[in-house]
Amino acid sequence: MTPPAAVKRPPAGAPARSERVTTAPIAMGVALVAAALLAVTVLIPSPQFVHRITFENHTPYHLDVAVTDAGRHGWMGIGTAERNRRTDLDEVYDIGDVWVFRYSAQGHDSRTFTVTRAALESHDWRVAVPDALTAEFGASGVVGQP
């Protein structure tokens, strides 16, 4: 048999405590979090992307394409330009007004090629891979892929 539970009564004259949880502090916290998230999305710019860049590659090499900005603040690989064909690379991060391209084949990097955003836009975001890369990579001992 279970002993009866002890009930403590407040002393005479003491105010009774409410056992209800008030929702005002919770609502205030939710409102503050929502306001902070809204401020972050407005104040921090979201990254911009170029919908598509098309590479015309008439070399015998599959070329890994990397790009950096004018300040050369780090290379970003954006995809592979297939040999002897046109390749579309979608949703490429927009790095700004000056695009510096570098191509790689079989572990060898090409020299860099600088193109302005205005030139890319005027050519509808089409990039002709320089034919000189065939001679450049050939001189480095890079063999064309079959």
CSV table of N, CA, C and O in Angstrom, one decimal, residues 49 53 55 63-68 74-81 89-93 95 99-104:
chain,number,residue,atom,x,y,z
A,49,PHE,N,25.5,33.5,-59.8
A,49,PHE,CA,26.0,32.5,-60.6
A,49,PHE,C,25.7,32.8,-62.1
A,49,PHE,O,24.7,33.5,-62.4
A,53,ILE,N,28.3,28.6,-69.1
A,53,ILE,CA,29.5,29.0,-69.9
A,53,ILE,C,29.8,27.9,-70.8
A,53,ILE,O,29.8,26.7,-70.4
A,55,PHE,N,32.3,26.1,-73.6
A,55,PHE,CA,33.7,26.0,-74.0
A,55,PHE,C,33.7,25.3,-75.3
A,55,PHE,O,33.2,24.2,-75.5
A,63,LEU,N,40.1,18.9,-71.1
A,63,LEU,CA,40.8,20.0,-70.3
A,63,LEU,C,40.0,20.3,-69.0
A,63,LEU,O,38.8,20.6,-69.1
A,64,ASP,N,40.7,20.2,-67.9
A,64,ASP,CA,40.0,20.6,-66.6
A,64,ASP,C,40.2,22.2,-66.6
A,64,ASP,O,41.3,22.7,-66.9
A,65,VAL,N,39.1,22.8,-66.4
A,65,VAL,CA,39.0,24.3,-66.5
A,65,VAL,C,38.9,24.8,-65.0
A,65,VAL,O,38.1,24.4,-64.2
A,66,ALA,N,39.8,25.8,-64.7
A,66,ALA,CA,39.8,26.5,-63.4
A,66,ALA,C,39.8,28.0,-63.7
A,66,ALA,O,40.2,28.4,-64.8
A,67,VAL,N,39.2,28.7,-62.8
A,67,VAL,CA,39.1,30.2,-63.0
A,67,VAL,C,39.4,30.9,-61.6
A,67,VAL,O,39.2,30.3,-60.6
A,68,THR,N,39.9,32.1,-61.8
A,68,THR,CA,40.1,32.9,-60.6
A,68,THR,C,39.8,34.3,-61.0
A,68,THR,O,39.5,34.6,-62.1
A,74,GLY,N,42.8,32.6,-55.5
A,74,GLY,CA,42.5,31.2,-55.4
A,74,GLY,C,41.8,30.7,-56.6
A,74,GLY,O,40.9,31.3,-57.2
A,75,TRP,N,42.2,29.5,-57.1
A,75,TRP,CA,41.6,28.9,-58.2
A,75,TRP,C,40.4,28.0,-57.9
A,75,TRP,O,40.4,27.4,-56.8
A,76,MET,N,39.4,28.1,-58.7
A,76,MET,CA,38.2,27.3,-58.5
A,76,MET,C,38.0,26.4,-59.8
A,76,MET,O,37.8,27.0,-60.9
A,77,GLY,N,38.0,25.1,-59.6
A,77,GLY,CA,37.7,24.3,-60.7
A,77,GLY,C,36.2,24.4,-61.1
A,77,GLY,O,35.3,24.3,-60.2
A,78,ILE,N,35.9,24.5,-62.4
A,78,ILE,CA,34.5,24.6,-62.8
A,78,ILE,C,34.0,23.5,-63.7
A,78,ILE,O,32.8,23.4,-64.0
A,79,GLY,N,34.9,22.6,-64.1
A,79,GLY,CA,34.4,21.5,-64.9
A,79,GLY,C,35.5,21.1,-65.9
A,79,GLY,O,36.6,21.5,-65.9
A,80,THR,N,35.1,20.2,-66.8
A,80,THR,CA,35.9,19.6,-67.8
A,80,THR,C,35.4,20.0,-69.2
A,80,THR,O,34.2,19.7,-69.5
A,81,ALA,N,36.3,20.6,-70.0
A,81,ALA,CA,35.9,20.9,-71.4
A,81,ALA,C,36.3,19.6,-72.2
A,81,ALA,O,37.5,19.3,-72.3
A,89,LEU,N,29.1,24.2,-69.2
A,89,LEU,CA,29.3,24.1,-67.8
A,89,LEU,C,28.2,25.0,-67.2
A,89,LEU,O,28.2,26.2,-67.4
A,90,ASP,N,27.3,24.4,-66.4
A,90,ASP,CA,26.2,25.1,-65.8
A,90,ASP,C,26.4,25.7,-64.4
A,90,ASP,O,27.1,25.1,-63.6
A,91,GLU,N,25.7,26.8,-64.1
A,91,GLU,CA,25.7,27.4,-62.8
A,91,GLU,C,27.1,27.6,-62.2
A,91,GLU,O,27.5,27.0,-61.2
A,92,VAL,N,27.9,28.4,-62.9
A,92,VAL,CA,29.3,28.7,-62.5
A,92,VAL,C,29.2,30.0,-61.7
A,92,VAL,O,28.6,31.0,-62.0
A,93,TYR,N,29.9,29.9,-60.5
A,93,TYR,CA,30.0,31.1,-59.6
A,93,TYR,C,30.6,32.3,-60.4
A,93,TYR,O,31.6,32.2,-61.0
A,95,ILE,N,32.6,35.4,-60.6
A,95,ILE,CA,33.7,35.9,-59.8
A,95,ILE,C,34.0,37.4,-60.1
A,95,ILE,O,34.9,37.9,-59.5
A,99,TRP,N,37.9,37.6,-65.5
A,99,TRP,CA,38.0,36.1,-65.3
A,99,TRP,C,39.3,35.7,-65.9
A,99,TRP,O,39.7,36.0,-67.0
A,100,VAL,N,40.1,34.9,-65.0
A,100,VAL,CA,41.3,34.4,-65.5
A,100,VAL,C,41.2,32.9,-65.5
A,100,VAL,O,40.9,32.2,-64.5
A,101,PHE,N,41.3,32.3,-66.8
A,101,PHE,CA,41.2,30.9,-67.0
A,101,PHE,C,42.5,30.2,-67.0
A,101,PHE,O,43.5,30.7,-67.5
A,102,ARG,N,42.5,28.9,-66.5
A,102,ARG,CA,43.7,28.1,-66.7
A,102,ARG,C,43.2,26.7,-67.0
A,102,ARG,O,42.1,26.2,-66.5
A,103,TYR,N,43.8,26.0,-67.9
A,103,TYR,CA,43.4,24.7,-68.4
A,103,TYR,C,44.5,23.7,-67.9
A,103,TYR,O,45.7,24.0,-67.9
A,104,SER,N,44.0,22.5,-67.6
A,104,SER,CA,45.0,21.4,-67.2
A,104,SER,C,44.6,20.2,-68.0
A,104,SER,O,43.5,19.9,-68.2
